[in-house]
Amino acid sequence: MAAPQPLNRFRVVLSRPGIPGNIGAAARALKTMGLSRLYLVSPKHFPHPEAESRASGATDVLAAAVVCESLEEALQGVSMAAAFTARRRELALPMQWAREAATTLTAAAAQGEVALVFGNETYGLSNEELALCQLPVMIPANPEYSSLNLGSAVQLMCYELRMNNIDPGEAPASFGELATVDEVERMMAHFQDAMQDSGFFNPDNPKRLMPRLRRMFSRIRLERDEVNILRGMLASFQHPERFRRSED
Amino acid sequence: MAAPQPLNRFRVVLSRPGIPGNIGAAARALKTMGLSRLYLVSPKHFPHPEAESRASGATDVLAAAVVCESLEEALQGVSMAAAFTARRRELALPMQWAREAATTLTAAAAQGEVALVFGNETYGLSNEELALCQLPVMIPANPEYSSLNLGSAVQLMCYELRMNNIDPGEAPASFGELATVDEVERMMAHFQDAMQDSGFFNPDNPKRLMPRLRRMFSRIRLERDEVNILRGMLASFQHPERFRRSED
């Protein structure tokens, strides 16, 4: 499992996770975003079939998870640790929102290993655990209900790290070739002719018909095939005799 | 549950979800990001205790979920529907990545209702379902394993919508007041004095000692309290007799 180089500098640490399913969900979240290094501090149940099941296709990440007895142990060799917290606590350090933190942590990863530390589902991180981390991070959530599932929080932060580290490239484009401006212009002229033939368009009283049509087509980026289909349709309206099948 | 106005224009549609826990996870994901409108097309099992359990504090979103028999029904009144897909399909429409799509959908929500459509965990969306949607969306994921959990995918897209619609404000700041530049300068002078007294700093051969110290302190934005602590410490090194307790 060759994760892209920059994402190899990040480890995700779950401290005292209580629900085995969440460990599996976290493993899956890591792998979908190209991370692979999972650390577990005193998991309540591990290994566990529910973790396997929720890991889905990421059982390799689960199998490679490092089990530690303390957060200190899980943070060995780390030069920056981010602590995820759901509430505003009386912290000595300024917090960052997840997106900003992803930028900070990516910069830090250029110089050393970085850890993302998530606390227990019910209790979060203890003050002692927080004190070992250099950057408290919050996910901007609904103030009336800010309790994300542990797996979802891991997913979201790994996504932000991926967005900072891996250029996803252009979104897959449409498969058709776009029509050129002049092809579209010839089509507009064809529309006008055909509507003039049919009597729908009156050149002496054009109203807003052509601008409205033009506005409508300008909202879609027409493909060449589509222009050809539309022009074929117009030709059939103008000369149905050429298109009707001989009666059989 | 008064969701912020702009997020009320979005509904999340799960089409033929097979795993009841994922319905609950989706409800929780919606609520943590301030959305509230969940639609379920032919869920395999609903209601279900596992959905309740995974919804955690979002059972109100679950209870208000609209169950439909078809995707058409779930999309009634919607002016733009985004289809989430994990693979590059032969689509007629150009795709957008999740972040770009959030901007597109937020603009669309200013003019009408918007739906986010997620397919079955195993099969995704059918071609017929895709044809009802105007915007195919992909989450940029690890090409070697791009299968996000359904609840995690919903979480991530609701987060992107929240980021586009709700300003989270400044991240909670440090509680301490920052030291001013002149306070820091007086502290640097104090360091130099103290180190000269102790013999560690030689003004005739200063080397890079002061610039190194200055560089270190410039990387931390010192608070006034911290400057005071450091200067107290320096004073105690210079004049221990003033600080030592009388022997008892």
Short mmCIF file of C-alpha atoms in Angstrom, two decimals:
data_model
loop_
_atom_site.label_atom_id
_atom_site.label_comp_id
_atom_site.label_asym_id
_atom_site.label_seq_id
_atom_site.Cartn_x
_atom_site.Cartn_y
_atom_site.Cartn_z
CA MET A 1 0.00 0.00 0.00
CA ALA A 2 2.15 2.85 -1.25
CA ALA A 3 0.55 5.98 0.20
CA PRO A 4 1.71 9.16 -1.52
CA GLN A 5 4.86 10.44 0.11
CA PRO A 6 3.57 13.60 1.85
CA LEU A 7 0.68 11.77 3.54
CA ASN A 8 3.08 9.22 5.03
CA ARG A 9 4.26 11.87 7.50
CA PHE A 10 0.87 11.90 9.23
CA ARG A 11 -0.26 9.46 11.88
CA VAL A 12 -3.76 9.33 13.32
CA VAL A 13 -3.91 8.56 17.03
CA LEU A 14 -7.14 7.41 18.68
CA SER A 15 -6.80 7.74 22.42
CA ARG A 16 -8.82 5.30 24.51
CA PRO A 17 -11.45 4.54 21.85
CA GLY A 18 -14.42 2.81 23.44
CA ILE A 19 -16.42 1.58 20.44
CA PRO A 20 -14.62 -0.98 18.26
CA GLY A 21 -16.67 -0.07 15.18
CA ASN A 22 -15.17 3.41 15.28
CA ILE A 23 -11.65 2.01 15.07
CA GLY A 24 -12.62 0.24 11.85
CA ALA A 25 -14.36 3.36 10.52
CA ALA A 26 -11.22 5.38 11.23
CA ALA A 27 -9.04 2.85 9.37
CA ARG A 28 -11.36 3.09 6.37
CA ALA A 29 -11.35 6.90 6.56
CA LEU A 30 -7.54 6.97 6.56
CA LYS A 31 -7.22 4.68 3.58
CA THR A 32 -9.83 6.45 1.44
CA MET A 33 -7.80 9.63 1.84
CA GLY A 34 -4.42 7.98 1.23
CA LEU A 35 -3.20 7.86 4.84
CA SER A 36 -2.14 4.59 6.41
CA ARG A 37 -0.67 5.00 9.88
CA LEU A 38 -3.12 4.37 12.71
CA TYR A 39 -2.14 4.39 16.41
CA LEU A 40 -4.42 3.19 19.18
CA VAL A 41 -3.84 4.18 22.81
CA SER A 42 -5.39 1.65 25.21
CA PRO A 43 -8.36 0.69 23.04
CA LYS A 44 -11.18 -0.80 25.11
CA HIS A 45 -11.68 -3.70 22.66
CA PHE A 46 -9.09 -4.51 20.02
CA PRO A 47 -8.89 -6.51 17.86
CA HIS A 48 -12.65 -6.92 17.45
CA PRO A 49 -14.89 -8.28 14.68
CA GLU A 50 -16.88 -5.04 14.58
CA ALA A 51 -13.67 -3.10 13.83
CA GLU A 52 -12.88 -5.54 11.00
CA SER A 53 -16.36 -5.19 9.59
CA ARG A 54 -16.45 -1.38 9.63
CA ALA A 55 -12.93 -1.18 8.17
CA SER A 56 -14.37 -2.72 4.97
CA GLY A 57 -11.52 -2.68 2.42
CA ALA A 58 -9.06 -1.10 4.87
CA THR A 59 -8.30 -4.14 7.00
CA ASP A 60 -4.63 -3.70 6.02
CA VAL A 61 -4.57 -0.35 7.85
CA LEU A 62 -6.25 -1.99 10.84
CA ALA A 63 -3.78 -4.90 10.85
CA ALA A 64 -0.86 -2.45 10.80
CA ALA A 65 -2.27 -0.32 13.64
CA VAL A 66 0.19 0.33 16.46
CA VAL A 67 -1.26 -0.28 19.92
CA CYS A 68 0.27 1.88 22.67
CA GLU A 69 -0.19 2.15 26.39
CA SER A 70 0.00 5.92 26.63
CA LEU A 71 -0.35 8.96 24.43
CA GLU A 72 3.30 9.81 25.13
CA GLU A 73 4.25 6.49 23.55
CA ALA A 74 2.03 7.13 20.52
CA LEU A 75 3.61 10.54 20.02
CA GLN A 76 7.22 9.38 20.05
CA GLY A 77 9.15 10.96 17.19
CA VAL A 78 6.35 13.43 16.43
CA SER A 79 7.27 17.10 16.08
CA MET A 80 3.73 18.44 16.03
CA ALA A 81 0.55 16.97 17.48
CA ALA A 82 -2.92 18.37 16.80
CA ALA A 83 -5.62 17.75 19.41
CA PHE A 84 -9.21 17.53 18.21
CA THR A 85 -11.75 18.95 20.59
CA ALA A 86 -15.46 19.60 20.20
CA ARG A 87 -15.79 22.34 22.76
CA ARG A 88 -14.08 25.59 23.50
CA ARG A 89 -11.91 24.82 26.43
CA GLU A 90 -9.84 27.07 28.58
CA LEU A 91 -6.71 26.43 26.64
CA ALA A 92 -3.38 28.11 26.83
CA LEU A 93 -2.97 27.76 23.04
CA PRO A 94 -4.92 29.48 20.28
CA MET A 95 -7.13 27.08 18.32
CA GLN A 96 -7.46 26.63 14.62
CA TRP A 97 -10.41 25.49 12.53
CA ALA A 98 -9.90 22.22 10.66
CA ARG A 99 -9.19 23.77 7.26
CA GLU A 100 -6.63 26.25 8.57
CA ALA A 101 -5.09 23.52 10.73
CA ALA A 102 -4.63 21.31 7.65
CA THR A 103 -2.43 24.03 6.16
CA THR A 104 -0.48 24.45 9.41
CA LEU A 105 0.02 20.70 9.77
CA THR A 106 1.05 20.25 6.15
CA ALA A 107 3.73 22.90 6.63
CA ALA A 108 4.86 21.16 9.82
CA ALA A 109 4.99 17.80 8.03
CA ALA A 110 7.68 19.18 5.75
CA GLN A 111 9.95 19.23 8.79
CA GLY A 112 8.91 16.20 10.82
CA GLU A 113 6.21 13.76 11.71
CA VAL A 114 2.75 15.05 12.54
CA ALA A 115 0.04 13.41 14.65
CA LEU A 116 -3.73 13.97 14.68
CA VAL A 117 -5.01 13.04 18.13
CA PHE A 118 -8.66 12.16 18.75
CA GLY A 119 -10.03 11.44 22.22
CA ASN A 120 -12.53 9.01 23.64
CA GLU A 121 -16.07 9.12 22.15
CA THR A 122 -17.65 10.17 25.43
CA TYR A 123 -14.98 12.06 27.31
CA GLY A 124 -12.82 13.53 24.58
CA LEU A 125 -9.22 14.29 25.46
CA SER A 126 -8.12 14.75 29.06
CA ASN A 127 -6.26 17.88 30.09
CA GLU A 128 -3.12 15.77 30.46
CA GLU A 129 -3.50 14.52 26.88
CA LEU A 130 -4.19 18.04 25.59
CA ALA A 131 -1.02 19.28 27.27
CA LEU A 132 1.02 16.94 25.06
CA CYS A 133 -0.35 18.54 21.89
CA GLN A 134 0.80 21.79 20.29
CA LEU A 135 -2.26 22.66 18.23
CA PRO A 136 -5.87 22.42 19.40
CA VAL A 137 -8.21 22.00 16.42
CA MET A 138 -11.97 22.37 16.14
CA ILE A 139 -14.27 21.29 13.33
CA PRO A 140 -16.73 24.12 12.68
CA ALA A 141 -20.05 22.51 13.58
CA ASN A 142 -23.59 23.35 14.54
CA PRO A 143 -23.24 25.02 17.96
CA GLU A 144 -26.48 23.34 19.02
CA TYR A 145 -25.13 19.88 18.26
CA SER A 146 -21.45 19.67 17.56
CA SER A 147 -20.86 16.01 18.36
CA LEU A 148 -19.47 14.35 15.23
CA ASN A 149 -19.05 10.62 15.16
CA LEU A 150 -15.38 9.71 15.75
CA GLY A 151 -15.01 8.03 12.35
CA SER A 152 -16.61 11.02 10.63
CA ALA A 153 -14.28 13.47 12.36
CA VAL A 154 -11.27 11.40 11.28
CA GLN A 155 -12.67 11.24 7.74
CA LEU A 156 -13.12 14.97 7.57
CA MET A 157 -9.67 15.85 8.82
CA CYS A 158 -7.96 13.28 6.57
CA TYR A 159 -9.90 14.81 3.67
CA GLU A 160 -8.63 18.29 4.54
CA LEU A 161 -5.08 16.93 4.67
CA ARG A 162 -5.52 15.23 1.31
CA MET A 163 -6.87 18.46 -0.18
CA ASN A 164 -3.74 20.20 1.05
CA ASN A 165 -1.29 17.56 -0.11
CA ILE A 166 -2.62 15.88 -3.24
CA ASP A 167 -3.82 17.82 -6.24
CA PRO A 168 -6.91 15.94 -7.41
CA GLY A 169 -6.44 17.39 -10.88
CA GLU A 170 -9.22 18.61 -13.08
CA ALA A 171 -12.61 17.10 -12.37
CA PRO A 172 -13.41 14.48 -15.00
CA ALA A 173 -14.77 16.42 -17.94
CA SER A 174 -17.63 15.77 -20.23
CA PHE A 175 -16.82 13.18 -22.87
CA GLY A 176 -18.15 15.19 -25.80
CA GLU A 177 -16.15 17.74 -27.73
CA LEU A 178 -17.41 21.27 -27.26
CA ALA A 179 -18.89 23.18 -30.15
CA THR A 180 -16.94 26.21 -31.33
CA VAL A 181 -18.38 29.71 -31.18
CA ASP A 182 -18.95 29.85 -34.92
CA GLU A 183 -20.74 26.50 -34.91
CA VAL A 184 -23.07 27.83 -32.25
CA GLU A 185 -23.56 31.04 -34.25
CA ARG A 186 -24.49 29.10 -37.36
CA MET A 187 -26.95 27.12 -35.28
CA MET A 188 -28.55 30.34 -33.98
CA ALA A 189 -28.93 31.58 -37.57
CA HIS A 190 -30.48 28.23 -38.46
CA PHE A 191 -32.97 28.60 -35.59
CA GLN A 192 -33.93 32.04 -36.85
CA ASP A 193 -34.41 30.82 -40.43
CA ALA A 194 -36.49 27.86 -39.38
CA MET A 195 -38.70 29.91 -37.09
CA GLN A 196 -39.12 32.51 -39.83
CA ASP A 197 -40.15 29.74 -42.24
CA SER A 198 -42.66 28.43 -39.73
CA GLY A 199 -44.01 31.91 -39.02
CA PHE A 200 -43.04 31.83 -35.33
CA PHE A 201 -40.39 34.51 -35.82
CA ASN A 202 -41.32 37.81 -37.47
CA PRO A 203 -38.25 39.81 -38.56
CA ASP A 204 -40.37 43.00 -38.57
CA ASN A 205 -41.36 42.42 -34.97
CA PRO A 206 -38.59 40.22 -33.55
CA LYS A 207 -39.39 40.94 -29.89
CA ARG A 208 -36.95 39.23 -27.50
CA LEU A 209 -37.14 35.83 -29.13
CA MET A 210 -33.57 35.45 -30.38
CA PRO A 211 -31.91 36.95 -27.27
CA ARG A 212 -33.97 34.63 -25.08
CA LEU A 213 -32.94 31.57 -27.07
CA ARG A 214 -29.35 32.74 -27.08
CA ARG A 215 -29.44 33.24 -23.30
CA MET A 216 -30.82 29.76 -22.81
CA PHE A 217 -28.11 28.10 -24.89
CA SER A 218 -25.36 30.19 -23.34
CA ARG A 219 -26.13 28.57 -19.99
CA ILE A 220 -25.04 25.18 -21.28
CA ARG A 221 -21.74 24.57 -22.94
CA LEU A 222 -23.03 22.94 -26.12
CA GLU A 223 -21.18 19.99 -27.55
CA ARG A 224 -20.65 19.58 -31.29
CA ASP A 225 -22.89 16.48 -31.38
CA GLU A 226 -25.67 18.43 -29.71
CA VAL A 227 -25.41 21.28 -32.21
CA ASN A 228 -25.65 18.71 -35.00
CA ILE A 229 -28.71 17.09 -33.43
CA LEU A 230 -30.45 20.44 -33.04
CA ARG A 231 -29.65 21.48 -36.61
CA GLY A 232 -30.92 18.15 -37.90
CA MET A 233 -34.13 18.70 -35.98
CA LEU A 234 -34.49 22.21 -37.45
CA ALA A 235 -33.90 20.87 -40.98
CA SER A 236 -36.63 18.27 -40.41
CA PHE A 237 -39.06 21.00 -39.39
CA GLN A 238 -38.16 22.99 -42.50
CA HIS A 239 -38.25 20.09 -44.94
CA PRO A 240 -40.28 17.28 -43.47
CA GLU A 241 -40.69 15.71 -46.90
CA ARG A 242 -36.99 14.90 -46.90
CA PHE A 243 -37.24 13.16 -43.57
CA ARG A 244 -40.56 11.34 -43.60
CA ARG A 245 -40.25 7.71 -44.42
CA SER A 246 -42.10 6.71 -47.52
CA GLU A 247 -45.38 5.15 -46.37
CA ASP A 248 -45.17 1.48 -46.31
CA MET B 1 -34.33 22.79 15.83
CA ALA B 2 -33.86 26.09 14.01
CA ALA B 3 -31.28 25.33 11.32
CA PRO B 4 -29.69 28.46 9.89
CA GLN B 5 -31.75 29.75 6.99
CA PRO B 6 -29.43 28.99 4.04
CA LEU B 7 -28.90 25.37 5.05
CA ASN B 8 -32.66 24.78 5.11
CA ARG B 9 -32.67 24.83 1.31
CA PHE B 10 -30.67 21.59 1.18
CA ARG B 11 -32.11 18.12 1.50
CA VAL B 12 -30.05 14.94 1.68
CA VAL B 13 -31.52 11.97 -0.19
CA LEU B 14 -30.33 8.42 0.50
CA SER B 15 -31.50 6.16 -2.28
CA ARG B 16 -32.13 2.52 -1.32
CA PRO B 17 -29.84 2.50 1.73
CA GLY B 18 -29.19 -1.08 2.78
CA ILE B 19 -27.54 -0.69 6.19
CA PRO B 20 -29.76 0.91 8.85
CA GLY B 21 -26.77 2.16 10.86
CA ASN B 22 -25.80 4.35 7.93
CA ILE B 23 -29.17 6.10 7.98
CA GLY B 24 -28.56 7.03 11.60
CA ALA B 25 -24.99 8.11 10.83
CA ALA B 26 -26.30 10.33 8.02
CA ALA B 27 -28.87 11.94 10.35
CA ARG B 28 -26.11 12.72 12.83
CA ALA B 29 -23.88 14.09 10.07
CA LEU B 30 -26.65 16.42 8.88
CA LYS B 31 -27.37 17.77 12.32
CA THR B 32 -23.74 18.38 13.29
CA MET B 33 -23.43 20.59 10.20
CA GLY B 34 -26.75 22.41 10.73
CA LEU B 35 -28.81 20.59 8.09
CA SER B 36 -32.03 18.85 9.02
CA ARG B 37 -33.91 17.49 5.99
CA LEU B 38 -33.34 13.80 5.33
CA TYR B 39 -35.16 11.85 2.59
CA LEU B 40 -35.04 8.07 2.28
CA VAL B 41 -35.95 6.28 -0.95
CA SER B 42 -37.08 2.70 -0.30
CA PRO B 43 -34.79 2.03 2.68
CA LYS B 44 -34.27 -1.70 3.21
CA HIS B 45 -34.90 -1.42 6.98
CA PHE B 46 -36.51 1.65 8.49
CA PRO B 47 -37.22 2.46 11.23
CA HIS B 48 -34.56 0.33 12.90
CA PRO B 49 -32.91 0.36 16.35
CA GLU B 50 -29.43 0.51 14.76
CA ALA B 51 -30.41 3.72 12.95
CA GLU B 52 -31.63 5.21 16.25
CA SER B 53 -28.42 4.21 17.98
CA ARG B 54 -26.05 5.63 15.35
CA ALA B 55 -28.09 8.85 15.10
CA SER B 56 -26.99 9.59 18.68
CA GLY B 57 -28.31 13.09 19.47
CA ALA B 58 -29.90 13.51 16.04
CA THR B 59 -32.96 11.29 16.53
CA ASP B 60 -35.10 14.36 15.74
CA VAL B 61 -33.65 14.44 12.21
CA LEU B 62 -34.31 10.71 11.91
CA ALA B 63 -37.89 11.06 13.16
CA ALA B 64 -38.56 13.82 10.62
CA ALA B 65 -37.07 11.84 7.70
CA VAL B 66 -39.35 11.63 4.66
CA VAL B 67 -39.68 8.11 3.25
CA CYS B 68 -40.35 7.98 -0.50
CA GLU B 69 -40.96 5.22 -2.99
CA SER B 70 -38.90 6.66 -5.79
CA LEU B 71 -36.12 9.17 -6.38
CA GLU B 72 -38.52 11.23 -8.52
CA GLU B 73 -40.74 11.59 -5.48
CA ALA B 74 -37.80 12.59 -3.26
CA LEU B 75 -36.75 15.25 -5.77
CA GLN B 76 -40.15 16.96 -6.06
CA GLY B 77 -39.75 20.71 -5.87
CA VAL B 78 -35.96 20.52 -6.26
CA SER B 79 -34.31 22.75 -8.85
CA MET B 80 -30.87 21.17 -8.66
CA ALA B 81 -29.85 17.67 -7.64
CA ALA B 82 -26.24 16.59 -7.12
CA ALA B 83 -25.40 12.90 -7.59
CA PHE B 84 -22.51 11.48 -5.57
CA THR B 85 -20.49 8.85 -7.34
CA ALA B 86 -17.26 7.14 -6.42
CA ARG B 87 -16.13 6.21 -9.91
CA ARG B 88 -15.64 7.99 -13.17
CA ARG B 89 -18.61 6.97 -15.21
CA GLU B 90 -19.43 7.63 -18.81
CA LEU B 91 -21.52 10.64 -17.99
CA ALA B 92 -23.05 13.18 -20.26
CA LEU B 93 -22.40 15.91 -17.69
CA PRO B 94 -19.09 17.29 -16.50
CA MET B 95 -18.31 16.40 -12.89
CA GLN B 96 -17.22 18.62 -10.05
CA TRP B 97 -15.11 17.81 -7.01
CA ALA B 98 -16.90 18.14 -3.67
CA ARG B 99 -15.48 21.53 -2.75
CA GLU B 100 -16.25 23.14 -6.08
CA ALA B 101 -19.69 21.50 -6.06
CA ALA B 102 -20.44 23.06 -2.66
CA THR B 103 -19.98 26.49 -4.22
CA THR B 104 -22.14 25.59 -7.22
CA LEU B 105 -24.88 24.17 -5.01
CA THR B 106 -24.82 27.12 -2.64
CA ALA B 107 -25.34 29.45 -5.60
CA ALA B 108 -28.18 27.23 -6.83
CA ALA B 109 -29.78 27.23 -3.37
CA ALA B 110 -30.26 30.98 -3.64
CA GLN B 111 -32.81 30.26 -6.35
CA GLY B 112 -34.49 27.04 -5.28
CA GLU B 113 -34.23 23.83 -3.34
CA VAL B 114 -31.15 21.66 -3.73
CA ALA B 115 -30.77 17.92 -3.17
CA LEU B 116 -27.68 15.85 -2.44
CA VAL B 117 -28.32 12.32 -3.68
CA PHE B 118 -26.36 9.32 -2.37
CA GLY B 119 -26.84 5.81 -3.73
CA ASN B 120 -26.89 2.35 -2.23
CA GLU B 121 -23.77 1.29 -0.27
CA THR B 122 -22.95 -1.52 -2.67
CA TYR B 123 -24.36 -0.49 -6.03
CA GLY B 124 -24.21 3.30 -5.91
CA LEU B 125 -26.68 5.17 -8.08
CA SER B 126 -28.30 3.52 -11.09
CA ASN B 127 -28.08 5.17 -14.49
CA GLU B 128 -31.78 6.01 -14.22
CA GLU B 129 -31.17 7.74 -10.90
CA LEU B 130 -28.14 9.60 -12.27
CA ALA B 131 -30.23 10.85 -15.18
CA LEU B 132 -32.50 12.69 -12.72
CA CYS B 133 -29.55 14.69 -11.34
CA GLN B 134 -27.96 17.76 -12.89
CA LEU B 135 -24.55 17.68 -11.22
CA PRO B 136 -22.36 14.60 -10.75
CA VAL B 137 -20.02 15.08 -7.80
CA MET B 138 -16.94 13.15 -6.73
CA ILE B 139 -15.06 13.29 -3.45
CA PRO B 140 -11.33 13.36 -4.23
CA ALA B 141 -10.13 10.10 -2.70
CA ASN B 142 -7.30 7.61 -2.87
CA PRO B 143 -7.57 6.11 -6.37
CA GLU B 144 -6.52 2.76 -4.92
CA TYR B 145 -9.39 2.74 -2.44
CA SER B 146 -12.03 5.38 -2.93
CA SER B 147 -14.93 3.75 -1.11
CA LEU B 148 -16.00 6.11 1.66
CA ASN B 149 -18.55 4.93 4.18
CA LEU B 150 -21.98 6.39 3.33
CA GLY B 151 -22.25 8.31 6.60
CA SER B 152 -18.73 9.70 6.14
CA ALA B 153 -19.49 10.86 2.60
CA VAL B 154 -22.63 12.63 3.84
CA GLN B 155 -20.61 14.17 6.68
CA LEU B 156 -17.97 15.48 4.35
CA MET B 157 -20.39 17.05 1.88
CA CYS B 158 -22.51 18.63 4.63
CA TYR B 159 -19.28 20.07 6.05
CA GLU B 160 -18.38 21.60 2.69
CA LEU B 161 -21.86 23.13 2.48
CA ARG B 162 -21.56 24.52 5.99
CA MET B 163 -18.16 26.01 5.14
CA ASN B 164 -19.80 27.74 2.17
CA ASN B 165 -22.85 28.99 4.03
CA ILE B 166 -21.94 29.68 7.64
CA ASP B 167 -19.00 31.81 8.62
CA PRO B 168 -17.47 30.02 11.61
CA GLY B 169 -15.88 33.27 12.73
CA GLU B 170 -12.45 33.58 14.16
CA ALA B 171 -11.08 30.45 15.76
CA PRO B 172 -11.22 30.78 19.54
CA ALA B 173 -8.16 32.77 20.48
CA SER B 174 -5.68 32.37 23.22
CA PHE B 175 -6.94 33.65 26.53
CA GLY B 176 -3.79 35.56 27.41
CA GLU B 177 -3.01 39.10 26.29
CA LEU B 178 -0.06 39.32 23.94
CA ALA B 179 3.09 41.15 25.01
CA THR B 180 3.91 44.34 23.15
CA VAL B 181 7.07 44.71 21.11
CA ASP B 182 8.73 46.97 23.68
CA GLU B 183 7.93 44.55 26.50
CA VAL B 184 9.63 41.81 24.52
CA GLU B 185 12.59 44.10 23.81
CA ARG B 186 13.03 44.89 27.50
CA MET B 187 12.91 41.17 28.19
CA MET B 188 15.66 40.55 25.60
CA ALA B 189 17.80 43.22 27.26
CA HIS B 190 17.15 41.55 30.60
CA PHE B 191 18.29 38.19 29.19
CA GLN B 192 21.49 39.78 27.95
CA ASP B 193 22.20 41.42 31.33
CA ALA B 194 21.53 38.24 33.25
CA MET B 195 23.66 36.09 30.96
CA GLN B 196 26.44 38.71 31.16
CA ASP B 197 26.25 38.63 34.96
CA SER B 198 26.47 34.83 34.94
CA GLY B 199 29.34 34.83 32.47
CA PHE B 200 27.43 32.91 29.77
CA PHE B 201 27.35 35.94 27.48
CA ASN B 202 30.58 37.75 26.64
CA PRO B 203 29.97 41.19 25.06
CA ASP B 204 33.47 41.09 23.55
CA ASN B 205 32.70 37.80 21.81
CA PRO B 206 28.91 37.73 21.57
CA LYS B 207 28.74 35.03 18.86
CA ARG B 208 25.19 34.30 17.68
CA LEU B 209 23.73 33.96 21.16
CA MET B 210 21.33 36.93 21.18
CA PRO B 211 20.10 36.47 17.59
CA ARG B 212 19.42 32.79 18.30
CA LEU B 213 17.43 33.60 21.43
CA ARG B 214 15.58 36.34 19.57
CA ARG B 215 14.73 33.96 16.75
CA MET B 216 13.35 31.43 19.19
CA PHE B 217 11.13 33.94 20.96
CA SER B 218 9.90 35.40 17.69
CA ARG B 219 8.41 32.03 16.78
CA ILE B 220 6.17 32.05 19.83
CA ARG B 221 3.84 34.94 20.18
CA LEU B 222 4.68 35.71 23.78
CA GLU B 223 1.95 36.73 26.16
CA ARG B 224 2.46 39.44 28.75
CA ASP B 225 2.18 36.92 31.60
CA GLU B 226 4.89 34.81 30.00
CA VAL B 227 7.24 37.77 29.66
CA ASN B 228 6.67 38.52 33.33
CA ILE B 229 7.40 34.93 34.32
CA LEU B 230 10.62 34.88 32.30
CA ARG B 231 11.78 38.21 33.73
CA GLY B 232 11.01 37.00 37.25
CA MET B 233 13.09 33.92 36.53
CA LEU B 234 15.99 36.05 35.25
CA ALA B 235 15.81 38.26 38.33
CA SER B 236 16.01 35.16 40.55
CA PHE B 237 19.15 34.02 38.72
CA GLN B 238 20.70 37.48 39.14
CA HIS B 239 19.73 37.93 42.77
CA PRO B 240 18.97 34.55 44.32
CA GLU B 241 19.39 36.02 47.76
CA ARG B 242 16.23 38.05 47.28
CA PHE B 243 14.25 34.98 46.32
CA ARG B 244 15.51 32.23 48.56
CA ARG B 245 13.31 31.56 51.53
CA SER B 246 15.02 32.09 54.83
CA GLU B 247 16.09 28.68 56.06
CA ASP B 248 13.63 27.33 58.54
#
